[in-house]
Amino acid sequence: MGPQVIAVEPFDIVVFGASGDLATRKLLPALYQRDVAGQIPEQARIIGVSRRPNSNEEFRAVAREAVHASVGEEKVDRAGLKRFCERLFYVPVDVGADKGWAELAAILQEGEDRVRVCYLATAPELFTVIARQLGKRKLVTEQTRLVVEKPIGKDLKSAREVNDTIGSVFAERNIYRIDHYLGKETVQNLMALRFANALFEPLWNSRYIDSVQITVAETIGVEGRAAYYDTAGALRDMVQNHMLQLLCLVAIETPRSIEADSVRDEKLKVLRALKPINEANAGALTVRGQYRAGAIAEGAVPGYLEELGSKTSHTETFVAIKAEIGNWRWAGVPFYLRTGKRLPSRVSEIVVTFRPVPHSVFDASAGPIASNRLVIRLQPDEGVKLWLMIKDPGPGGMRLRHVPLDMSFAASFGVRNPDAYERLVMDVVRGNQTLFMRRDEVEAAWTWIDPILEAWQGSGEGPKSYTAGTWGPSSAIALIERDGRTWHDEDD
Ligand code: BG6
């Protein structure tokens, strides 16, 4: 069966920050893809907004370039791109002042009864400014939805302030907080794997699962984002959102249905059950690192401080955490989380290791029996591998071998893997909140993160240095090896 296109009613999407990085790298290409797939109705409009005094034509040129860069010159559907550009409009607005709002209101007036999506692809400081303005200028109809990206705040207090302000203008059901990891194909596959198969659920608990590892490794450094990144660090940038969301999907109880609040209620329970990490145990359960100059496959790369242009910074570019969920299903099962920049390869995966067999019936000559592992690979090479023990084929007696049942999605289905934003943007238009974070989830995640940040600050120590192109500081290896386990390595 080929990919399905679910029809939607005509809508308007207003992209604030229309010429910025997120809009050009992700949103415009995603909307183009949905358009050429036939999902965007003829009358739908995409209205770009930013401070620049551009015309419709100039915005269309920006979009054309963005699509070419994302899709690749030779793969662009030229007629499709032309049609797509015809639905693009541009209004220069100074969001903090008066200029441009009346013009925007006039355009939106023409589609007053439609679903209206206000996508804030701007700096986070503008979220509350724009939300207030939308309210004040009476641009929020019953059908108006607000989309915000992470970071929502930099700690619990500031996240609450953002949520309070946007919540004073928009009802919670109309606020879509994006965590783009939830839009990734394999993340949703995790839900399919768990809840559409009878096989795993009986084993999905501390009785049969030894440990879980979640790794999100990147080879890139902080690129041009050093100024933002230095105020965030890996814990805020990756763990508070993406990694905790992945952990939630591994750990949640079976929701009543796939409907948004059923899933989000269960995720919230997991977040609230995370055992606190604070000054008493942060030294034993967390590791921070910062890369120095080194080399990745592409060649030599500078260290974080050189990229930042500063002599000192205590910002972590790597973090490893041993987390635990205090409930009946997961008591005693460590969840090892690890993420970092300038690591040797780009790989994101979830590894569920089962407990060893209780007793071996084989002779020593059969070799050791390795534990079963379920490896869910998010990127690259999306797929699922289930590592099993089998008999080594051929004559020569009983020798055991650990091999994967391997399902690579690209090889098995041969379909284009849509970018997370394609799915997420259309979910907003459809009004489906399942893959978005509710206010209480974001705040529960900060409630767990804040004491870790405080413990680090209070320790008076900085992150450990690691050479770019290695798997982080050696203490990250010790964190797991102390427990008699190792980080999963595909080549093992
Ligand atoms: C973003 C972070 O949320 O996710 C970046 O701010 C990170 O620092 C990026 O590079 C990773 O996303 P992906 O989809 O490339 O794994």
Coordinates of N, CA, C and O in Angstrom, one line a residue, residues 218-225 229 291 296 304 307 341-342:
E218 N 25.6 13.3 17.6 CA 25.7 14.2 16.5 C 27.2 14.4 16.2 O 28.0 14.4 17.1
T219 N 27.5 14.5 14.9 CA 28.9 14.8 14.5 C 29.1 16.4 14.4 O 30.2 16.8 14.5
I220 N 28.0 17.1 14.2 CA 28.1 18.5 14.1 C 28.5 19.2 15.4 O 28.3 18.6 16.5
G221 N 29.1 20.4 15.3 CA 29.4 21.2 16.5 C 28.2 22.1 16.7 O 27.1 21.8 16.4
V222 N 28.5 23.3 17.2 CA 27.4 24.2 17.5 C 27.1 25.1 16.3 O 26.2 26.0 16.3
E223 N 27.8 24.9 15.2 CA 27.6 25.6 13.9 C 27.6 27.1 14.2 O 28.3 27.6 15.0
G224 N 26.6 27.8 13.6 CA 26.5 29.3 13.9 C 25.7 29.6 15.1 O 25.3 30.7 15.3
R225 N 25.3 28.6 15.9 CA 24.4 28.8 17.0 C 25.1 29.0 18.4 O 24.4 28.8 19.4
Y229 N 23.5 28.5 22.0 CA 23.8 27.2 22.7 C 24.5 27.4 24.0 O 24.3 26.7 24.9
Y291 N 33.5 19.5 24.2 CA 34.6 19.0 23.2 C 35.7 20.0 23.1 O 35.5 21.2 23.1
I296 N 36.8 14.6 13.1 CA 35.7 13.7 12.8 C 35.9 13.2 11.4 O 37.0 13.6 10.8
Y304 N 35.0 23.6 21.2 CA 33.8 24.4 21.5 C 34.2 25.9 21.8 O 33.6 26.8 21.3
E307 N 35.0 27.8 18.8 CA 33.8 28.1 18.0 C 33.0 29.3 18.7 O 32.4 30.1 18.1
K341 N 27.5 16.6 21.0 CA 27.9 17.1 19.7 C 29.4 16.7 19.5 O 30.1 16.4 20.4
R342 N 29.8 16.6 18.2 CA 31.1 16.2 17.8 C 31.5 14.8 18.3 O 32.6 14.6 18.8

